[in-house]
Short mmCIF file of C-alpha atoms in Angstrom, two decimals:
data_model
loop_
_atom_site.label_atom_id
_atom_site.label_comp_id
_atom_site.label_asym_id
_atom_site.label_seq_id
_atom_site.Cartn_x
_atom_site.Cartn_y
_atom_site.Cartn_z
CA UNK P 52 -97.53 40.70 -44.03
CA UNK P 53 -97.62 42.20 -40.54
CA UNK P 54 -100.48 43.94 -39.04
CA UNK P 55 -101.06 47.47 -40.11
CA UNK P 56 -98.93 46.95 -43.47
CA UNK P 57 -95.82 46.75 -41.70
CA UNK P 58 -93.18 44.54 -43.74
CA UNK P 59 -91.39 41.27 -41.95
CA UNK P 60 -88.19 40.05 -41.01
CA UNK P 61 -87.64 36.37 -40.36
CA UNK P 62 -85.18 36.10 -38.02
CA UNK P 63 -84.37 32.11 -38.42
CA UNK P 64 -88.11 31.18 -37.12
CA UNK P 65 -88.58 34.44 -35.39
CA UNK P 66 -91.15 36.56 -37.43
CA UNK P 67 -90.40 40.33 -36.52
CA UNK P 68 -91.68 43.45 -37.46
CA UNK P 69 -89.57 45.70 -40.05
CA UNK P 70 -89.66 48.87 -39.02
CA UNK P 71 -86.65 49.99 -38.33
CA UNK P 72 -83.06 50.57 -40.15
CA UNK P 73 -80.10 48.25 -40.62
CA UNK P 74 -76.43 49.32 -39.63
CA UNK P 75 -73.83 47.58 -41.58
CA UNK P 76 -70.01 47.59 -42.02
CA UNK P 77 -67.81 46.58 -44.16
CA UNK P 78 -63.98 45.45 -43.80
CA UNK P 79 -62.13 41.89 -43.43
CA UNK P 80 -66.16 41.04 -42.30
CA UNK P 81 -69.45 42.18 -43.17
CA UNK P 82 -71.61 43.02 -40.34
CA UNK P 83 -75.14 43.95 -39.86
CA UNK P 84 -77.00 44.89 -36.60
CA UNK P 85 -80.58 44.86 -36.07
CA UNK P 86 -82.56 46.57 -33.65
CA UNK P 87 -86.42 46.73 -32.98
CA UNK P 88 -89.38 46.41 -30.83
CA UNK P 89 -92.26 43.95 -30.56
CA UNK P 90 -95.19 44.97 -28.67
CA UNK P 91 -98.69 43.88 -27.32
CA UNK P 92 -100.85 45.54 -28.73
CA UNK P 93 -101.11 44.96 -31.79
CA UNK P 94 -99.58 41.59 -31.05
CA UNK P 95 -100.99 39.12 -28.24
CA UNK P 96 -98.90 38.77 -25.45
CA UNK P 97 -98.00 35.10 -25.80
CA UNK P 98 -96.72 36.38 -29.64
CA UNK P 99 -94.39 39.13 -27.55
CA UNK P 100 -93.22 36.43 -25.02
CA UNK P 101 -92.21 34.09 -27.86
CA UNK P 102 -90.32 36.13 -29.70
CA UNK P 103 -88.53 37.89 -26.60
CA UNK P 104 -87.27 34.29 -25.27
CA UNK P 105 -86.74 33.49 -29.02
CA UNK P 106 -84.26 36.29 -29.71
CA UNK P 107 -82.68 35.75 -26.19
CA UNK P 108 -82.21 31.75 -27.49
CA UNK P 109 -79.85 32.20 -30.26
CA UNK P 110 -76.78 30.32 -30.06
CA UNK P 111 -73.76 32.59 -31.18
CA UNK P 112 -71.83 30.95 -33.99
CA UNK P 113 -75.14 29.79 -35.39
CA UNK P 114 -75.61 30.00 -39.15
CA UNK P 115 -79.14 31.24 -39.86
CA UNK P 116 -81.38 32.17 -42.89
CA UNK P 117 -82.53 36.05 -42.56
CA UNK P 118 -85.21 37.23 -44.65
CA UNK P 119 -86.87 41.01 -45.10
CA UNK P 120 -90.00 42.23 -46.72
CA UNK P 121 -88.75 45.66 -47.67
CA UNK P 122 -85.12 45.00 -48.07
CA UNK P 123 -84.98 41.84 -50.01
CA UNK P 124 -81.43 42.67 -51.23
CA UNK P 125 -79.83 41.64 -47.36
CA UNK P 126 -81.72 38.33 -47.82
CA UNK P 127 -79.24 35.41 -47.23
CA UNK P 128 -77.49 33.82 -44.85
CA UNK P 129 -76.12 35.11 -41.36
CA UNK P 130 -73.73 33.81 -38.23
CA UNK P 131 -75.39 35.28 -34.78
CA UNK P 132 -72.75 37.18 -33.19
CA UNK P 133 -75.05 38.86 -30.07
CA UNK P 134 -78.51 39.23 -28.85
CA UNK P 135 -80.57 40.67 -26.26
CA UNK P 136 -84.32 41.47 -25.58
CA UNK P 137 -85.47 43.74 -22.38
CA UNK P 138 -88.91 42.58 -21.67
CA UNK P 139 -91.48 45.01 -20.48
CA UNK P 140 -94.79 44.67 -18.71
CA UNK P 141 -97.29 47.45 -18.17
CA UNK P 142 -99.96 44.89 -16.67
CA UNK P 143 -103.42 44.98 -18.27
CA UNK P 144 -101.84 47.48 -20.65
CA UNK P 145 -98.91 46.75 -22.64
CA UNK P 146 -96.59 44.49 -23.09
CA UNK P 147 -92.78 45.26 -25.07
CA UNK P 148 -89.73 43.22 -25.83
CA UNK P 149 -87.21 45.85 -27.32
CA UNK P 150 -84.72 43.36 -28.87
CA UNK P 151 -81.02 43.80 -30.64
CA UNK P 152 -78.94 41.11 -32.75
CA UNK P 153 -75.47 41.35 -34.24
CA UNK P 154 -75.05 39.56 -37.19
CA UNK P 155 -71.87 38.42 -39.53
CA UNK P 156 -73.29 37.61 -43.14
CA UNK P 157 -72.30 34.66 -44.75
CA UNK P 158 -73.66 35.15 -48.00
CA UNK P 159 -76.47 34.61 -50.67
CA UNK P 160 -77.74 31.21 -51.34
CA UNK P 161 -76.47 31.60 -54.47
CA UNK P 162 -72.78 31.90 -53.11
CA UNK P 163 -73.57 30.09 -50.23
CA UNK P 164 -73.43 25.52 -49.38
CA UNK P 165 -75.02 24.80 -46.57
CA UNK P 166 -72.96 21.55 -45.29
CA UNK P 167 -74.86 19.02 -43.18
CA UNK P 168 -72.42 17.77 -40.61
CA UNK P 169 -73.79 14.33 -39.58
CA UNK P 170 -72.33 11.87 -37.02
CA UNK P 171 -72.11 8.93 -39.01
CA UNK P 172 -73.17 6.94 -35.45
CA UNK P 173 -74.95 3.58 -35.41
CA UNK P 174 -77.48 3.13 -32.61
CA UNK P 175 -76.14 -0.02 -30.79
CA UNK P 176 -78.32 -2.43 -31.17
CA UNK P 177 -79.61 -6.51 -30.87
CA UNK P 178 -79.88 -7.07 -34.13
CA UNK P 179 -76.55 -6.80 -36.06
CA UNK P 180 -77.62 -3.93 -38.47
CA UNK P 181 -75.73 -0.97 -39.90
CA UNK P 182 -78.62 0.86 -40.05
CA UNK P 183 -79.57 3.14 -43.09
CA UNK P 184 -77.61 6.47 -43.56
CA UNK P 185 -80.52 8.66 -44.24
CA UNK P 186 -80.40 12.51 -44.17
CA UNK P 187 -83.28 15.08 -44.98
CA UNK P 188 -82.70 18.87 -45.86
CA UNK P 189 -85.60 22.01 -46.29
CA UNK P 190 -88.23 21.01 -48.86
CA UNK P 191 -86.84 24.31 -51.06
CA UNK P 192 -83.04 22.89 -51.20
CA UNK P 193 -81.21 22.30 -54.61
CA UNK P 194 -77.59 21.40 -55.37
CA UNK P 195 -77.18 18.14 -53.02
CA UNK P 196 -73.71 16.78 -52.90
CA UNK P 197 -71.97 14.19 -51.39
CA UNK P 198 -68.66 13.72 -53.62
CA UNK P 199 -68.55 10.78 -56.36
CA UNK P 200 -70.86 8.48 -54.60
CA UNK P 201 -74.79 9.92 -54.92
CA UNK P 202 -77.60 9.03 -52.34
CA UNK P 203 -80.68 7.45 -53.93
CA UNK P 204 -83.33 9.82 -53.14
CA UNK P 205 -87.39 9.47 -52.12
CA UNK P 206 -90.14 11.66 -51.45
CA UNK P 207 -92.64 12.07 -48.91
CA UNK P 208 -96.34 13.74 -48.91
CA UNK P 209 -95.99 16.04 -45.81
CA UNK P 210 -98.32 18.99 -44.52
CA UNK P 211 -95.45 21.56 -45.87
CA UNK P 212 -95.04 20.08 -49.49
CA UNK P 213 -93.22 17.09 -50.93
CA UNK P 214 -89.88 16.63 -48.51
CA UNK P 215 -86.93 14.34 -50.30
CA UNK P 216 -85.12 12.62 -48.20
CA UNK P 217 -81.68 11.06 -49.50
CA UNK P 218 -81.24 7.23 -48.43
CA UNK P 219 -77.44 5.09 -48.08
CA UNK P 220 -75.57 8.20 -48.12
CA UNK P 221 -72.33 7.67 -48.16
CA UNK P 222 -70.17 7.11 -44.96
CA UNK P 223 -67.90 9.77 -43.68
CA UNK P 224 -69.01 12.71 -46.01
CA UNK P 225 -70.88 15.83 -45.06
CA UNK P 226 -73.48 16.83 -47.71
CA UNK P 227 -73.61 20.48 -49.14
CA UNK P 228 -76.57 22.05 -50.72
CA UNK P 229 -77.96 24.99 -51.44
CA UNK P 230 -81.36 26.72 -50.04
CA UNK P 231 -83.28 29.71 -50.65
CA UNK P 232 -83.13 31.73 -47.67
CA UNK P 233 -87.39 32.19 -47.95
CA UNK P 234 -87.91 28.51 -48.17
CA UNK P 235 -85.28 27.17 -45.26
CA UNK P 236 -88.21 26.34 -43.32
CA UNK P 237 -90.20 24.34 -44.87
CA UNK P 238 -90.56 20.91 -43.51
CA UNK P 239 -88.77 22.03 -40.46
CA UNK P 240 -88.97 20.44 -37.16
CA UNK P 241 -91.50 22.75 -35.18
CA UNK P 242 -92.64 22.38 -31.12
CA UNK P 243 -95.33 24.24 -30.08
CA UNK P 244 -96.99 25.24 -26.63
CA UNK P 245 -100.47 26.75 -25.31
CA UNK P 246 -102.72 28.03 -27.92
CA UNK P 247 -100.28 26.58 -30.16
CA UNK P 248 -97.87 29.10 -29.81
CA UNK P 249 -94.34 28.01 -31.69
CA UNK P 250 -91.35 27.85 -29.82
CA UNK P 251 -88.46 29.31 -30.94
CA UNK P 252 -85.60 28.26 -29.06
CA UNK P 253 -84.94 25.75 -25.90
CA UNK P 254 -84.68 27.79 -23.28
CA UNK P 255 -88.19 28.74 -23.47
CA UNK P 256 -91.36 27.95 -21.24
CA UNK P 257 -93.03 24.58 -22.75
CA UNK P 258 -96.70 23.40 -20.88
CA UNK P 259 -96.65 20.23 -19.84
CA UNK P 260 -100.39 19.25 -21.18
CA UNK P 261 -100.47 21.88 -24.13
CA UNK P 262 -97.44 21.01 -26.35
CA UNK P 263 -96.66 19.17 -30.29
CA UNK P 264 -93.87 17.84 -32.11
CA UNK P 265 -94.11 17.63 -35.50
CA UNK P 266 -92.45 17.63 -38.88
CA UNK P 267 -95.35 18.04 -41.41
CA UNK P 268 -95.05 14.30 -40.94
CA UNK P 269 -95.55 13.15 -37.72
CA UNK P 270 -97.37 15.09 -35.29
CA UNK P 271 -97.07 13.63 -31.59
CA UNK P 272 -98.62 15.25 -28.67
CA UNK P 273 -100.27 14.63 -25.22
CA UNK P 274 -103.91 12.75 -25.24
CA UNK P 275 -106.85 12.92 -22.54
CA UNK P 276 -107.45 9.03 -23.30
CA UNK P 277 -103.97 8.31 -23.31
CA UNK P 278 -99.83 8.86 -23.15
CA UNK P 279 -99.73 10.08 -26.07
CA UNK P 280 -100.89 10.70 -29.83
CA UNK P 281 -98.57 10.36 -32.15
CA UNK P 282 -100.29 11.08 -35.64
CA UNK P 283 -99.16 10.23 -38.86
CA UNK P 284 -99.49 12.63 -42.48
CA UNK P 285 -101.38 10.61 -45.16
CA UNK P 286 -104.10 11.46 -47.60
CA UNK P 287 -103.85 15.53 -46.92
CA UNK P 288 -104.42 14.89 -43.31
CA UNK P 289 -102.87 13.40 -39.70
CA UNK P 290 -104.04 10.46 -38.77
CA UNK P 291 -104.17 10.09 -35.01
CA UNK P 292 -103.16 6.72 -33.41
CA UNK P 293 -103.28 6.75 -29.35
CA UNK P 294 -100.20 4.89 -27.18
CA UNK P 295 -99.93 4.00 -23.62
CA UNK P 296 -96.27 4.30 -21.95
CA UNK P 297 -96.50 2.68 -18.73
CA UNK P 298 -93.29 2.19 -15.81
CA UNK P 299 -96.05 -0.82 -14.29
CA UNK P 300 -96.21 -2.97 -17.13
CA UNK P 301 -100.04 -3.05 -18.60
CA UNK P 302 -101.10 -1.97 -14.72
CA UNK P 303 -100.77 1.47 -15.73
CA UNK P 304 -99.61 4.31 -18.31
CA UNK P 305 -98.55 7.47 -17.58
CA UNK P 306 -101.72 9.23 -17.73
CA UNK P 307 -100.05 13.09 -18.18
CA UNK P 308 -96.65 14.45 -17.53
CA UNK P 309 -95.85 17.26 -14.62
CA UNK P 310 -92.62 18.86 -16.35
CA UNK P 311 -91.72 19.75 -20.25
CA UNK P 312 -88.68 21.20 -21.14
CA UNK P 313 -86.46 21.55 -24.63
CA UNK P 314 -83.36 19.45 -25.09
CA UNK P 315 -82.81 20.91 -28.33
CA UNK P 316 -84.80 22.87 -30.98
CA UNK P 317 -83.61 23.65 -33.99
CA UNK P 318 -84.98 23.05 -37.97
CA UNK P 319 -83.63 20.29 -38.64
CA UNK P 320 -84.12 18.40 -34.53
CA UNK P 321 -86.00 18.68 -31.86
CA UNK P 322 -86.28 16.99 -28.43
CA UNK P 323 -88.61 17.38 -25.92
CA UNK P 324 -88.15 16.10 -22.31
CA UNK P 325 -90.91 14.78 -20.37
CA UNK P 326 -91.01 14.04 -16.72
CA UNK P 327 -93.41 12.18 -14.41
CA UNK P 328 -93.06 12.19 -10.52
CA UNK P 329 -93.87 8.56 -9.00
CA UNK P 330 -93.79 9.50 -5.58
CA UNK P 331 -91.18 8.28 -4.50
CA UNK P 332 -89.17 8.59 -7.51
CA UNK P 333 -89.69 9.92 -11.14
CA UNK P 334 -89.55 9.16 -14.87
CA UNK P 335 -88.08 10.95 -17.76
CA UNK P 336 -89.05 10.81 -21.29
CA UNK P 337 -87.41 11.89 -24.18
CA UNK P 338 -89.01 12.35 -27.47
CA UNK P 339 -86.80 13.23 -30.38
CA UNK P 340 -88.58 14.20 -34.14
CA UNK P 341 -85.62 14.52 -36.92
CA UNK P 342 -86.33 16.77 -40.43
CA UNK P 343 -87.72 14.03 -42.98
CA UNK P 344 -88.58 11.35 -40.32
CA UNK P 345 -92.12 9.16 -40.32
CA UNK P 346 -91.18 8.25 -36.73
CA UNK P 347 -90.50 9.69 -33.26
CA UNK P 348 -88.10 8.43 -31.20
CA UNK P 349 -88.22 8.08 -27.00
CA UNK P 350 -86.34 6.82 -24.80
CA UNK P 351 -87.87 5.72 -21.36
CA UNK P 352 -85.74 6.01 -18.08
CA UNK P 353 -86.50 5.48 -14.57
CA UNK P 354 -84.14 5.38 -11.20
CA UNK P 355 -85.08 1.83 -10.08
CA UNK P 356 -85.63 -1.50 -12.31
CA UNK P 357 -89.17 -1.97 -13.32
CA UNK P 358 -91.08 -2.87 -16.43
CA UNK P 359 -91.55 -0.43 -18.94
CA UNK P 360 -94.19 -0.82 -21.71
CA UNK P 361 -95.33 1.19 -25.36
CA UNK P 362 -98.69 -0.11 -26.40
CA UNK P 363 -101.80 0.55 -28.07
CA UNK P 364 -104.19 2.24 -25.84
CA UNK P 365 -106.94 0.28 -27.49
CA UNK P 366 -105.88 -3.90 -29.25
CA UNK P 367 -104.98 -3.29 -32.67
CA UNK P 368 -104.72 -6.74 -34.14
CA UNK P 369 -100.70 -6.98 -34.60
CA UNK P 370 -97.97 -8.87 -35.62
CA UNK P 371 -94.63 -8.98 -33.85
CA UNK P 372 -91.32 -9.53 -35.52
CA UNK P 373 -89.03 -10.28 -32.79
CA UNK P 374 -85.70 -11.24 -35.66
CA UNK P 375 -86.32 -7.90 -36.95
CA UNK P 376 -87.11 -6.10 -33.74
CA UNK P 377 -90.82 -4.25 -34.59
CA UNK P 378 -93.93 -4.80 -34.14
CA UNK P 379 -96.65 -3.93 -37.34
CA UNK P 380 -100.55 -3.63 -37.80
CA UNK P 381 -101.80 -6.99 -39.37
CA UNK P 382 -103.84 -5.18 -41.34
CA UNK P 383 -104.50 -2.05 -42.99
CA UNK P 384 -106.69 0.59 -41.44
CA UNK P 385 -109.35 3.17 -42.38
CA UNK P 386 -106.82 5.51 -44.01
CA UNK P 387 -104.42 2.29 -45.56
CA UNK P 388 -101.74 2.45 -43.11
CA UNK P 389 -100.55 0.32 -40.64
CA UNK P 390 -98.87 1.14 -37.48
CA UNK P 391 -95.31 0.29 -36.69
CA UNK P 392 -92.81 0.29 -33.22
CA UNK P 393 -89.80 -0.87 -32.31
CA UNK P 394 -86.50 -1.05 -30.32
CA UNK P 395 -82.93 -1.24 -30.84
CA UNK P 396 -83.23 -4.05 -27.96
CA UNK P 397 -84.87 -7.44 -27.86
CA UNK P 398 -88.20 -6.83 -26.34
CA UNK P 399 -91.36 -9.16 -25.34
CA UNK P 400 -94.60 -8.35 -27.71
CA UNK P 401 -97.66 -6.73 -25.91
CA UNK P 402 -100.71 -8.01 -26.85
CA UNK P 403 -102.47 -4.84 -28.01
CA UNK P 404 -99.72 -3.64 -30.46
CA UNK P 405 -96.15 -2.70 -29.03
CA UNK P 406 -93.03 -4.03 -26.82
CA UNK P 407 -92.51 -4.45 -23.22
CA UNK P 408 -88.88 -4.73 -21.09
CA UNK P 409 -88.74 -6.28 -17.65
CA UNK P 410 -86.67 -5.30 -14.80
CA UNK P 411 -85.31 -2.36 -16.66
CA UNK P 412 -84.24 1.27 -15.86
CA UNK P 413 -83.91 2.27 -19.32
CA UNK P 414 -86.12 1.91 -22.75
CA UNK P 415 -85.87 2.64 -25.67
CA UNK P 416 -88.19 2.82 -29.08
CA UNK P 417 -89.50 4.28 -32.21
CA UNK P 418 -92.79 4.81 -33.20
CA UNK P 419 -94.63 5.71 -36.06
CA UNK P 420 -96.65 4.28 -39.15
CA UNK P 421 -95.80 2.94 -42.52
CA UNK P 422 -98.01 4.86 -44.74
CA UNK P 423 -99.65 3.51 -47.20
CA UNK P 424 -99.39 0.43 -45.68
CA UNK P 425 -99.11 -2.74 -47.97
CA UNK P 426 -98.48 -0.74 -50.93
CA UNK P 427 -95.65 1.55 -48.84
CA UNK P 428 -92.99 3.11 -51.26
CA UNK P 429 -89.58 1.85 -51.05
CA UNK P 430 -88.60 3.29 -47.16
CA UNK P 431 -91.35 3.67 -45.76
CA UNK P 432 -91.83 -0.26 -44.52
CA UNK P 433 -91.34 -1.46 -41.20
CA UNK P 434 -87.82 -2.97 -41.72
CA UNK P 435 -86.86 0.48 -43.20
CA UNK P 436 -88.10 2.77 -40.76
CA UNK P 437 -86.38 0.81 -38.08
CA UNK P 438 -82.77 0.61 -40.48
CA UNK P 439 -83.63 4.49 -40.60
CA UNK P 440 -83.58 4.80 -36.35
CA UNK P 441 -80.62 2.63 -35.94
CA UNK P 442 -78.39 5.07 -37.97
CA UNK P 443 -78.82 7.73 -35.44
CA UNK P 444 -77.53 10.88 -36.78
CA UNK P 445 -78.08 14.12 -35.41
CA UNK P 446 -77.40 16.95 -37.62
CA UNK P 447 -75.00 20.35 -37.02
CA UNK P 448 -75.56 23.00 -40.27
CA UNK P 449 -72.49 25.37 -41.21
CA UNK P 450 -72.63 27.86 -43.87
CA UNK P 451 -69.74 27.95 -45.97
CA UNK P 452 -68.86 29.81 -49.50
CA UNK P 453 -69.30 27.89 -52.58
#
């Protein structure tokens, strides 16, 4: 509930205040327009900010769950048709963002499929797979269907709730399901900023030291001691595992980045893009977290050939795989897992855990940890979670009437 007993609307991710009315219209469409004001105080001002770029973020044609404290009965699912925000600063006194958004109503989730369009793509790779056709909707989805030929299905422990994710689905078919509109988000894709602010859409501000990525699985982020942390969900907590990226071999790792920016950020995707100046010159990183996943993926480019490295800030004794193209943990750690990385390319083993190109302009990897590590379930192993990256499929959601 809002402050001062105010009720809510969730806008997609965009928590709003509910205090105003709701114009609709009937006809060969049904419409509804919202319109309302967000405000510091009673809100901070990086809470006003947020939602002001949010609203001004939406993508028209976008299918999106809308939920409402006090009018439950509009609950459901809605394509954006406009928005706007005009931002307002009083300095040192107040802050508003009086916002308006046009929306076409889909429908219920009880009259309502939510079809996953996936690409169906194959990353191209060394090593002669087909990769896995994996796909992962909300936690709070029901009804998944993919024709006469059914997924086999397996869960995963993440900081949201149990997440199912549907493995060897079948080629050339777009799964429908069904969703509450009030639990759409869980287990979504979220990115953060300062103060750990989420951020709503992707043409929003994003600090280049204070940001996450995470999918109540894997939580990456930027490390004083290091490139980056990627962290891993087991046990009721993330476990934190430190990794060097490095455009000088083991000479060097990127020790922070001066530039963040969104590529995409929606539910069920996210990519954050990373740059480093290296006077002369510059490198780009792009990290991309997918609904469901235990890994993030990056890809590593640079203008002029050099040798790009992922390692383990600190030796972790290893064992590489070259035929199968990752590198694992030789052992289990503290919390029984065991980390894992690999590439879609043939790569050269670094000594403290991870792969290394030479005279390259372009890398890339995955990176993550197979939890529970010897005993992992059935998809979570090395070999699985790199099948899983090679069948790169990024995900496009359409609401449609059952």
């Amino acid at each position: 509930m809002s402050a001062f007993d105010w009720g809510d609307i969730q806008l997609g991710r965009i928590p709003l205040r509910e205090t105003f009315d709701v114009a609709e219209a009937g006809g060969d469409t049904r419409t509804l327009d919202l319109d309302g004001q967000e405000s510091f105080p009673p809100l901070t001002r990086a809470q006003v900010v947020a939602r002001h770029d949010g609203i001004n973020s939406l993508t028209m044609g976008q299918v999106i769950p809308v939920t409402f404290t006090d009018k439950p009965e509009r609950n459901g699912y809605y394509t954006i048709k406009a928005a706007s925000s005009t931002y307002t600063e009083n300095r040192g006194e107040r802050v508003t963002a009086d916002w308006k958004v046009s929306l076409e109503r889909v429908g219920s989730d009880a009259e309502t499929d939510l079809q996953s369009r996936l690409t169906g793509a194959v990353r191209l790779n060394d090593y002669s797979s087909s990769g896995e056709r994996w796909h992962a909707p909300p936690i709070g989805h029901y009804g998944y269907y993919t024709g006469s030929t059914n997924p086999s299905t397996m869960t995963r422990a993440s900081s949201d709730g149990t997440i199912t994710v549907y493995r060897s689905v079948p080629a050339n078919v777009s799964p429908r399901w069904g969703c509450p509109p009030t639990t759409y988000l869980a287990g979504r894709v979220r990115v953060t900023t300062t103060a750990g602010q989420e951020v709503y859409g992707a043409d929003v501000p994003l600090s280049a030291t204070d940001w996450s990525l995470s999918n109540g699985l894997v939580n990456a982020t930027p490390s004083a001691s290091a490139t980056l942390d990627v962290q891993s969900y087991s046990g009721g907590a993330y476990r934190s595992k430190l990794w060097n990226i490095s455009v000088a071999g083991s000479a060097a790792s990127v020790a922070s980045w001066d530039g963040a920016t969104l590529l995409r950020n929606d539910p069920e995707m996210a990519i954050v893009r990373l740059v480093k100046g290296l006077n002369p010159g510059r490198a780009t990183l792009d990290l991309t977290l997918r609904r469901g996943s235990r890994t993030v993926e990056g890809y590593l480019q640079v203008g002029t050939a050099a040798t790009l490295a992922v390692y383990r800030s600190t030796l972790e004794t290893n064992t590489q795989i070259p035929a199968n193209g990752y590198v694992r943990a030789s052992a289990n750690d503290a919390n029984g897992n065991r980390f894992a990385i690999g590439s879609a390319r043939t790569w050269v083993g670094h000594a403290n855990g991870g792969i290394l190109f030479s005279s390259v302009t372009v890398m890339d990897f995955w990176v993550g940890a197979e939890v529970g590590g010897t005993g992992a379930v059935s998809g979570d192993t090395g070999l699985e979670l790199r099948n899983q990256y090679f069948a790169a499929m990024p995900e496009a959601i359409y609401g449609v009437r059952r």
